[in-house]
GROMACS .gro file of C-alpha atoms in nm:
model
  339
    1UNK     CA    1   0.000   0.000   0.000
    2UNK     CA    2   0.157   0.314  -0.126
    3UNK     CA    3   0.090   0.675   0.055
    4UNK     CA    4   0.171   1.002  -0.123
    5UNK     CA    5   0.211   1.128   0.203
    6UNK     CA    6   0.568   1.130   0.394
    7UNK     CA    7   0.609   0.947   0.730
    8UNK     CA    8   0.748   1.148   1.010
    9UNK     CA    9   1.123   1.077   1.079
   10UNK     CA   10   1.359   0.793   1.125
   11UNK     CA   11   1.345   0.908   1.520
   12UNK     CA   12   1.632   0.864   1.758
   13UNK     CA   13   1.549   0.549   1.956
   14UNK     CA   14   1.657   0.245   1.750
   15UNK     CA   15   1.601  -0.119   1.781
   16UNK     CA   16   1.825  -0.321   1.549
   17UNK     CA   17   1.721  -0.725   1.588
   18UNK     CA   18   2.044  -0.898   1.412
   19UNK     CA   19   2.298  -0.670   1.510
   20UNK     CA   20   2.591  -0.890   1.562
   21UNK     CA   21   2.498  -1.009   1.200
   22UNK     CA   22   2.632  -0.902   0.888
   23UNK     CA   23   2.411  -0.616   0.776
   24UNK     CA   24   2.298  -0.545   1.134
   25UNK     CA   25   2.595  -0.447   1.231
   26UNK     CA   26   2.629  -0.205   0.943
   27UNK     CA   27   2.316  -0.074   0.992
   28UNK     CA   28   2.405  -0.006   1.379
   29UNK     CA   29   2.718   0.183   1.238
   30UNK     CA   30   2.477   0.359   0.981
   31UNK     CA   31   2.265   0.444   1.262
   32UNK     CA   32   2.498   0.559   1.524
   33UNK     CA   33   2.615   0.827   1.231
   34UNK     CA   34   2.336   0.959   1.195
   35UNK     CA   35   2.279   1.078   1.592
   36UNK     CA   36   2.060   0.785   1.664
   37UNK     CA   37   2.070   0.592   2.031
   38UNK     CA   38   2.031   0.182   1.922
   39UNK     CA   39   1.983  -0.081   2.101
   40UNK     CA   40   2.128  -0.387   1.947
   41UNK     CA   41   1.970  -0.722   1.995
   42UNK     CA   42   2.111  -1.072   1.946
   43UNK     CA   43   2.125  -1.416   2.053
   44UNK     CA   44   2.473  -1.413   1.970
   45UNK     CA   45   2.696  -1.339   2.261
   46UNK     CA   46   3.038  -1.104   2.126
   47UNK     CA   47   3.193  -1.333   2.470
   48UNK     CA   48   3.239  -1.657   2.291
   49UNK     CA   49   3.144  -1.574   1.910
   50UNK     CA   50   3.457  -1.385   1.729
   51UNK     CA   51   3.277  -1.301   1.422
   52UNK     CA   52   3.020  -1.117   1.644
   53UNK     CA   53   3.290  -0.961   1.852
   54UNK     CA   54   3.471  -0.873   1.495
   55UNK     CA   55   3.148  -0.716   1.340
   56UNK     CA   56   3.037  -0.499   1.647
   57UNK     CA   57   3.388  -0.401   1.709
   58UNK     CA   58   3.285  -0.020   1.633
   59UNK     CA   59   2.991  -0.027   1.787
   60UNK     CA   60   3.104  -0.188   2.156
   61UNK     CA   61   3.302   0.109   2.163
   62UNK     CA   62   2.999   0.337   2.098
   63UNK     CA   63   2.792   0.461   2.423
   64UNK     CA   64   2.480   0.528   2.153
   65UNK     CA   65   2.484   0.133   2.137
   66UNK     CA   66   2.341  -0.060   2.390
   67UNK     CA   67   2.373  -0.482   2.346
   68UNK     CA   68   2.129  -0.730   2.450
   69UNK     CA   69   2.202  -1.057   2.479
   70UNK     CA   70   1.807  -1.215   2.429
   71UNK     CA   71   1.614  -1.462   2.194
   72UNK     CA   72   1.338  -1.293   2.025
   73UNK     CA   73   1.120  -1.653   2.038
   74UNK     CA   74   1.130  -1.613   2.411
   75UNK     CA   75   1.233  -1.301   2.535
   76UNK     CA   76   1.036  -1.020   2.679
   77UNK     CA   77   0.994  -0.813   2.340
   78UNK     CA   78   0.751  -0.551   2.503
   79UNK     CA   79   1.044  -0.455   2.675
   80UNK     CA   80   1.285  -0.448   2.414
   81UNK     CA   81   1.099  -0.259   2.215
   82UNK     CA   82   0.957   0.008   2.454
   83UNK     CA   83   1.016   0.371   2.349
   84UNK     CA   84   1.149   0.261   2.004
   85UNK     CA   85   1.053   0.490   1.706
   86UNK     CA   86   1.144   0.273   1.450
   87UNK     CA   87   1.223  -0.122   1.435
   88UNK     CA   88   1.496  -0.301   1.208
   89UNK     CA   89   1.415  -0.653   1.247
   90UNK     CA   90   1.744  -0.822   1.047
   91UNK     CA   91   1.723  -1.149   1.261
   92UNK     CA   92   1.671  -1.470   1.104
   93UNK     CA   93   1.831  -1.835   1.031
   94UNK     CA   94   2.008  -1.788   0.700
   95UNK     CA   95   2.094  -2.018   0.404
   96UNK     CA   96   1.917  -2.217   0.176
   97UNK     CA   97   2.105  -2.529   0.168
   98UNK     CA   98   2.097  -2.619   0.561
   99UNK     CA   99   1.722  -2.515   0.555
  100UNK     CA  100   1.648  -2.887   0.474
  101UNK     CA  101   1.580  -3.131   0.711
  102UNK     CA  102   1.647  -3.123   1.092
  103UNK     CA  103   1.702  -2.782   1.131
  104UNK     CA  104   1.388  -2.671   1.005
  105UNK     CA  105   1.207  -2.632   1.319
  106UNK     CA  106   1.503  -2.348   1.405
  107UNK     CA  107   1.420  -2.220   1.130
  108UNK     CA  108   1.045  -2.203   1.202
  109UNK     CA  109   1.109  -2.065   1.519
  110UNK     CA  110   1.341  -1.769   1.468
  111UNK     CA  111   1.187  -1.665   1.094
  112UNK     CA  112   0.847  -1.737   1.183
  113UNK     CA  113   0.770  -1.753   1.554
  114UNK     CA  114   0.999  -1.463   1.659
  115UNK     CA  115   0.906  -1.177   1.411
  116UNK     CA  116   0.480  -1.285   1.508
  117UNK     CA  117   0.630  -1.225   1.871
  118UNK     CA  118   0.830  -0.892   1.773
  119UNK     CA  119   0.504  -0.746   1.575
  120UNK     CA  120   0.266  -0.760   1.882
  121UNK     CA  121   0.534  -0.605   2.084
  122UNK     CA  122   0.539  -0.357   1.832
  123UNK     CA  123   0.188  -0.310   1.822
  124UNK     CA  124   0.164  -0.310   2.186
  125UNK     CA  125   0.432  -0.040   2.252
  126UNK     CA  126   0.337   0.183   1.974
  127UNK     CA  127   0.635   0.161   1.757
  128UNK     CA  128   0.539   0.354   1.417
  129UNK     CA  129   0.746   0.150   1.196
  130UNK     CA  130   0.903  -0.224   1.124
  131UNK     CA  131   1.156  -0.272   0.858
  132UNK     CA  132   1.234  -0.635   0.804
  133UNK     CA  133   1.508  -0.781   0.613
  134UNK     CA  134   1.349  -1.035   0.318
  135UNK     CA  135   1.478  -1.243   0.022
  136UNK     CA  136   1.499  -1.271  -0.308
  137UNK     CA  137   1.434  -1.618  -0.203
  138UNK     CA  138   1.072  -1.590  -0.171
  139UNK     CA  139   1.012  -1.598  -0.575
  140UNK     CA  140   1.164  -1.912  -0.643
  141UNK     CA  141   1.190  -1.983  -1.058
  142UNK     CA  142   1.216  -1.678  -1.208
  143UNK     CA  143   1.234  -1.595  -1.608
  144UNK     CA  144   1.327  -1.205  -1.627
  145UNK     CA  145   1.364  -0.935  -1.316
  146UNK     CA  146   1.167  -1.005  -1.039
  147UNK     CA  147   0.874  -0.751  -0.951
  148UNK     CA  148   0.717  -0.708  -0.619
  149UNK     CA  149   0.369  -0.786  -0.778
  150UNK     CA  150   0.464  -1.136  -0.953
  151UNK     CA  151   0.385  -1.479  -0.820
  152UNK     CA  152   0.577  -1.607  -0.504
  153UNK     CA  153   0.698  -1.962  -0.535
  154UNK     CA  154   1.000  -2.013  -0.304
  155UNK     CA  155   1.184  -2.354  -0.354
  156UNK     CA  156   1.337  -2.355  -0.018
  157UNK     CA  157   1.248  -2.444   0.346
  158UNK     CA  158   1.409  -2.102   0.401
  159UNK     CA  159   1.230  -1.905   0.153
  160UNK     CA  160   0.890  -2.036   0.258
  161UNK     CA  161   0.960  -1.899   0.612
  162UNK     CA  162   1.092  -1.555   0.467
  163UNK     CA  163   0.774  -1.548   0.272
  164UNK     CA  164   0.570  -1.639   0.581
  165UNK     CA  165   0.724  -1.332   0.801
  166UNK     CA  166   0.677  -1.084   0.518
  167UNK     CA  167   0.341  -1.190   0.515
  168UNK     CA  168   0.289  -1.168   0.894
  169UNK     CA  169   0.420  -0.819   0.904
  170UNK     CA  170   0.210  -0.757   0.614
  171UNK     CA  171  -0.121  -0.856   0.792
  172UNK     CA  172  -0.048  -0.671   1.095
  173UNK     CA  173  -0.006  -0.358   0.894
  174UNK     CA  174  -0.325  -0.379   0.752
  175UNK     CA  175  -0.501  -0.442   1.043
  176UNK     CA  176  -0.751  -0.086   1.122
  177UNK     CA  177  -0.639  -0.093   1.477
  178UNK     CA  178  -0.291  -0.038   1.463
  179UNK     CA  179  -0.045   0.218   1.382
  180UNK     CA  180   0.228   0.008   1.288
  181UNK     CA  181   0.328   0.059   0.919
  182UNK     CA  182   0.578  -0.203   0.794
  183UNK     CA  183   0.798  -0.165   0.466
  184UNK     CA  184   0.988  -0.567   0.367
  185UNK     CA  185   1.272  -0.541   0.178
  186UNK     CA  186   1.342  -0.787  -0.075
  187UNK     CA  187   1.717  -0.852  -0.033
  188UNK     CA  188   1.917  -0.947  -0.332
  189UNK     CA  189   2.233  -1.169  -0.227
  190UNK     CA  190   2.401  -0.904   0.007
  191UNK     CA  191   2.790  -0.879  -0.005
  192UNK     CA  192   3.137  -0.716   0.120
  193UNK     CA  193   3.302  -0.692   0.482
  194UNK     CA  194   3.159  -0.907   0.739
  195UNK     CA  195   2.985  -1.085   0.503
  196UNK     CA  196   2.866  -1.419   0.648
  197UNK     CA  197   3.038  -1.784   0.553
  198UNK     CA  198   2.897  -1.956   0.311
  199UNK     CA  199   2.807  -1.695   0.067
  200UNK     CA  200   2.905  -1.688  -0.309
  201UNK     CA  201   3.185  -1.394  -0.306
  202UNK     CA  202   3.309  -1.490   0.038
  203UNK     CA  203   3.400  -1.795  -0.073
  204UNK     CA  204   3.581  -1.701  -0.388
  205UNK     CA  205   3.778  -1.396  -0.262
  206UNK     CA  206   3.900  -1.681   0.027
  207UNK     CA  207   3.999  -1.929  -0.201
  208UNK     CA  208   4.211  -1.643  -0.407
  209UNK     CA  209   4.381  -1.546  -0.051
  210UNK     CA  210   4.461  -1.906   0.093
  211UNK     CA  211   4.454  -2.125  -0.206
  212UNK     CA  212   4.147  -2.329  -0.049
  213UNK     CA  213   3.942  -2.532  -0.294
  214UNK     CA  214   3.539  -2.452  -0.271
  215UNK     CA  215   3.249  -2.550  -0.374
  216UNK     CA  216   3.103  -2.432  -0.734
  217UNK     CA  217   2.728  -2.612  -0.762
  218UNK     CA  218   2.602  -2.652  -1.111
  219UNK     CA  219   2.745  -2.572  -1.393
  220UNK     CA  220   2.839  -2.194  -1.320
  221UNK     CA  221   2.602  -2.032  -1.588
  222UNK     CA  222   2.369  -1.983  -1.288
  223UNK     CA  223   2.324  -1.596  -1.251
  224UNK     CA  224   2.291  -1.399  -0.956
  225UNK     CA  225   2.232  -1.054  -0.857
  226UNK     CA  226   2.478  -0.952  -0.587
  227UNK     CA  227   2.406  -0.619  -0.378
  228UNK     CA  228   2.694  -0.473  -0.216
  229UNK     CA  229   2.626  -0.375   0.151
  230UNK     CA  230   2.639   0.035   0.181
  231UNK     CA  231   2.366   0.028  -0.131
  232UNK     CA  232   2.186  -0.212   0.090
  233UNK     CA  233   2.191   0.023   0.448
  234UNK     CA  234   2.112   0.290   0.206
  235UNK     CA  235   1.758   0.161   0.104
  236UNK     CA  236   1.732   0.025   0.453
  237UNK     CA  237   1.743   0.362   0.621
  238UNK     CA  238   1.519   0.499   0.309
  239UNK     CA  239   1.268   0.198   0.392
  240UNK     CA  240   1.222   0.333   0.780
  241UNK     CA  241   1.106   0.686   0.673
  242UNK     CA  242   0.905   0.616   0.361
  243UNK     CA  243   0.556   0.703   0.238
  244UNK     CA  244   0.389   0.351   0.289
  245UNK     CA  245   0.160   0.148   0.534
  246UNK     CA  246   0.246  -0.195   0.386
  247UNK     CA  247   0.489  -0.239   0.112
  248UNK     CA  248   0.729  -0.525  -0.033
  249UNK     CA  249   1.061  -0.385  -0.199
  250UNK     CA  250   1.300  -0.497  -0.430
  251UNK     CA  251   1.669  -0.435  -0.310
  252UNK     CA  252   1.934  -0.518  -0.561
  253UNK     CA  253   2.237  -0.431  -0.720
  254UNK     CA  254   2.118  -0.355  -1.084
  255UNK     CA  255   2.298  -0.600  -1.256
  256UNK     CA  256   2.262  -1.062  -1.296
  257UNK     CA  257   2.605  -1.237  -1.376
  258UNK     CA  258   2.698  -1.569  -1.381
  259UNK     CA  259   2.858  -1.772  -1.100
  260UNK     CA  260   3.146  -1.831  -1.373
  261UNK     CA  261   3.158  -1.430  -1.424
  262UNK     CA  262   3.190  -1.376  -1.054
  263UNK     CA  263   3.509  -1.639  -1.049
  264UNK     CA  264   3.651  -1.461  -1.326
  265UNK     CA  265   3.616  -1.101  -1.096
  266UNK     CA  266   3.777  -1.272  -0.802
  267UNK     CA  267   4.048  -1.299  -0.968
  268UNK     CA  268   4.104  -0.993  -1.142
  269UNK     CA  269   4.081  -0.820  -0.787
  270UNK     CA  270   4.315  -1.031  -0.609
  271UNK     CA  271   4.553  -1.111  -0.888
  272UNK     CA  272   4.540  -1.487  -0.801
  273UNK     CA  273   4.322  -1.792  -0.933
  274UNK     CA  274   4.022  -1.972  -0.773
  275UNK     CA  275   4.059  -2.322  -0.695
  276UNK     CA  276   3.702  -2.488  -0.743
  277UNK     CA  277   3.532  -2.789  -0.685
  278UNK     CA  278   3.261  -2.869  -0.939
  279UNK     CA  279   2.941  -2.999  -0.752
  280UNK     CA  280   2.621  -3.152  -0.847
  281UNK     CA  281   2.317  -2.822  -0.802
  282UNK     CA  282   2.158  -2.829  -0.472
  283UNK     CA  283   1.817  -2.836  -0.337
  284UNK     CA  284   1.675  -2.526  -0.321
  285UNK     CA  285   1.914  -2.300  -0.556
  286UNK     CA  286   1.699  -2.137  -0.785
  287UNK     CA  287   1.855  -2.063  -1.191
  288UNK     CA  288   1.861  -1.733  -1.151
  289UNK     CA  289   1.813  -1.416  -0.965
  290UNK     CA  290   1.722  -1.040  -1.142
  291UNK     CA  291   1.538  -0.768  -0.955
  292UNK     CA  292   1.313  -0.495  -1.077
  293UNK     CA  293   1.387  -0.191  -0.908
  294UNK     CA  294   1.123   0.010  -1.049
  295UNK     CA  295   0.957   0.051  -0.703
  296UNK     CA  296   1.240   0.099  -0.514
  297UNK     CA  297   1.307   0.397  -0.698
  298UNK     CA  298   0.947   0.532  -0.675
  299UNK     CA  299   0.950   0.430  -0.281
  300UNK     CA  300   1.270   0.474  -0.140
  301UNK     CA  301   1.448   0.696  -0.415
  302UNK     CA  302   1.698   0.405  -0.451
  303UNK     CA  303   1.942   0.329  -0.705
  304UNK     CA  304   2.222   0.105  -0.670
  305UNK     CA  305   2.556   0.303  -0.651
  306UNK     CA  306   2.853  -0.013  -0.633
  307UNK     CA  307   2.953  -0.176  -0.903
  308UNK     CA  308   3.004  -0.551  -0.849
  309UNK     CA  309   3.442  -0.499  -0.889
  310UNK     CA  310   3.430  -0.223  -0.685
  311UNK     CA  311   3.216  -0.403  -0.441
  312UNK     CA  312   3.443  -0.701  -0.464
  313UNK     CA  313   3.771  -0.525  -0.465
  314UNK     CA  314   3.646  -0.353  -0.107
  315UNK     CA  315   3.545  -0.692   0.011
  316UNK     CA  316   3.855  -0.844  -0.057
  317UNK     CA  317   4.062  -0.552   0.075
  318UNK     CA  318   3.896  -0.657   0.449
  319UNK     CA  319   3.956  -0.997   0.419
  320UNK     CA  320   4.345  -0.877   0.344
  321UNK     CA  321   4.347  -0.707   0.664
  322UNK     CA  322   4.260  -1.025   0.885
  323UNK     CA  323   4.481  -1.216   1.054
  324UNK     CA  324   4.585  -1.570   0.891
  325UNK     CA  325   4.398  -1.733   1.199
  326UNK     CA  326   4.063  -1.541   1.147
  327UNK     CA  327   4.087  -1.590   0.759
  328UNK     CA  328   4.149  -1.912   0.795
  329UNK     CA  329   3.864  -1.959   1.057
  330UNK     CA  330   3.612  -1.816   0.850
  331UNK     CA  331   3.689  -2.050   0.563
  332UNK     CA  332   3.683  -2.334   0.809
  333UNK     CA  333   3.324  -2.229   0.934
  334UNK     CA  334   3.242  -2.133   0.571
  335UNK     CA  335   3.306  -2.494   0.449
  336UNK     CA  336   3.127  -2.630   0.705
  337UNK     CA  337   2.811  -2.427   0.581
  338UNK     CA  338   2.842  -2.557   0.243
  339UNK     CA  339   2.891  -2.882   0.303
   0.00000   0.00000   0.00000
């Protein structure tokens, strides 16, 4: 549901659910720029996690961030959220691939359970707006670019439950009695620093730097379109102050290559080759991925500003700054995703 009129503000009290994660912690940087006070909530703990520790390393240092250490499936959200403005709910179970089987119910639980849990809280403390963090997952097969209006089909455990909290967030918008307005952002294969193991570029750029071989499922004419993280906090900060009561949003990087184009651009930015492993396709990858981003320019005045070498050159400058151990620990925990 579009509205030509403006919503007020962004507001200075911040709740950011994910924000040991990849783009939460961003967006808690992104946030903490801007004036805001956040409070940061994760079921990560930065004690015994390093890649949590790693990605809030800015903002632990930051008195405008305050951490909690809580579950959103069983913690007390009314709390969390009291006195927010505006809502960034990032959490979730990632990955397509270990969606199947016995982790599903975790799945379930954090995608499904906890963002039903987080919207009543919302509702109940009078938060104005929820921005949640969605997938290009929830189309499934796709023929051309993707539009917000075209059928859903998602051919993953882990897209179904993306779908099924955009729709949830969805329904409570629409409801007459609230004044909750959500805006679900379509996320296009988000990449750069702190980008979590087991994604595409990750994996390249760290077989260029330590010579590991990775996976390559299917045949590598598979395209994807990869978003690089600042255009992705960009349209995330545009999504919390837009005209809308209910809206889905594309988010993507303006341009679909192939898996074998990406190898070829890991190793023009790192001057070294990519060892791969060819693998059978697994259940769950869609053929392609394209976004429209017709909307997002009508909604959120977005346009993608990264190219994908630039994007990937940046990306693989921060890996170059780790140490060998944490490079080498990411790969290990990377591997372990995609096996």
């Amino acid at each position: 549901m579009i509205d030509s009129r403006r919503t007020t503000p962004l507001g200075k009290q911040i709740v950011v659910t994910g924000a040991a994660g990849f783009i939460g912690s961003h967006l808690v940087d992104a946030l903490t720029e801007r004036g805001c006070q956040v409070m940061g909530v994760d079921r990560r703990n930065v004690t015994d996690d390093p890649f949590a520790a790693m990605n809030l390393a800015v903002a632990a240092e930051n008195p405008q961030v305050r951490m909690v250490h809580a579950d959103l499936a069983d913690a007390d959200l009314a709390e969390v959220v009291a006195g927010a403005d505006t809502v960034f709910h990032m959490a979730a179970v990632p990955g397509v691939r270990t969606s199947w089987g016995d982790r599903f119910p975790d799945y379930v639980r954090s995608n499904i359970t906890a963002t039903q849990r987080l919207l009543t809280a919302c509702e109940q403390k009078g938060v104005r707006r929820l921005v949640i963090a969605s997938s290009s997952s929830v189309y499934g097969t796709s023929n051309g670019p993707s539009r917000e209006q075209d059928p859903t089909g998602p051919l993953s455990p882990y897209g179904v439950t993306k779908l099924a909290a955009e729709q949830l967030c969805l329904a409570h918008a629409r409801r007459a009695d609230t004044a909750l307005s959500v805006v679900a952002l379509r996320y296009f294969t988000v990449y750069g620093p702190r980008q979590r193991p087991g994604m595409a570029i990750n994996q390249l750029l760290l077989s260029a730097l330590t010579g590991a071989v990775i996976p390559l499922y299917g045949d590598g004419r598979q395209r994807r379109e990869f978003t690089y993280i600042s255009d992705v906090i960009t349209a995330t900060l545009a999504a919390a102050e837009a005209g809308v009561k209910a809206a889905v949003v594309n988010v993507g990087g303006g341009t679909s290559i192939t898996m074998q184009q990406a190898l070829q651009l890991a190793g023009e930015v790192t001057g070294r080759p990519v060892a791969v492993a060819e693998l059978d396709d697994q259940a769950g990858d869609v053929r392609a991925t394209e976004a429209d981003l017709t909307l997002a320019g009508r909604v959120l005045g977005y346009r993608p500003a990264v190219e994908l070498h630039d994007g990937m050159a940046a990306q693989a400058a921060w890996l170059a700054t780790l140490t060998d151990a944490q490079r080498h620990s990411l790969l290990r925990d990377q591997l372990a995703v995609t096996r």
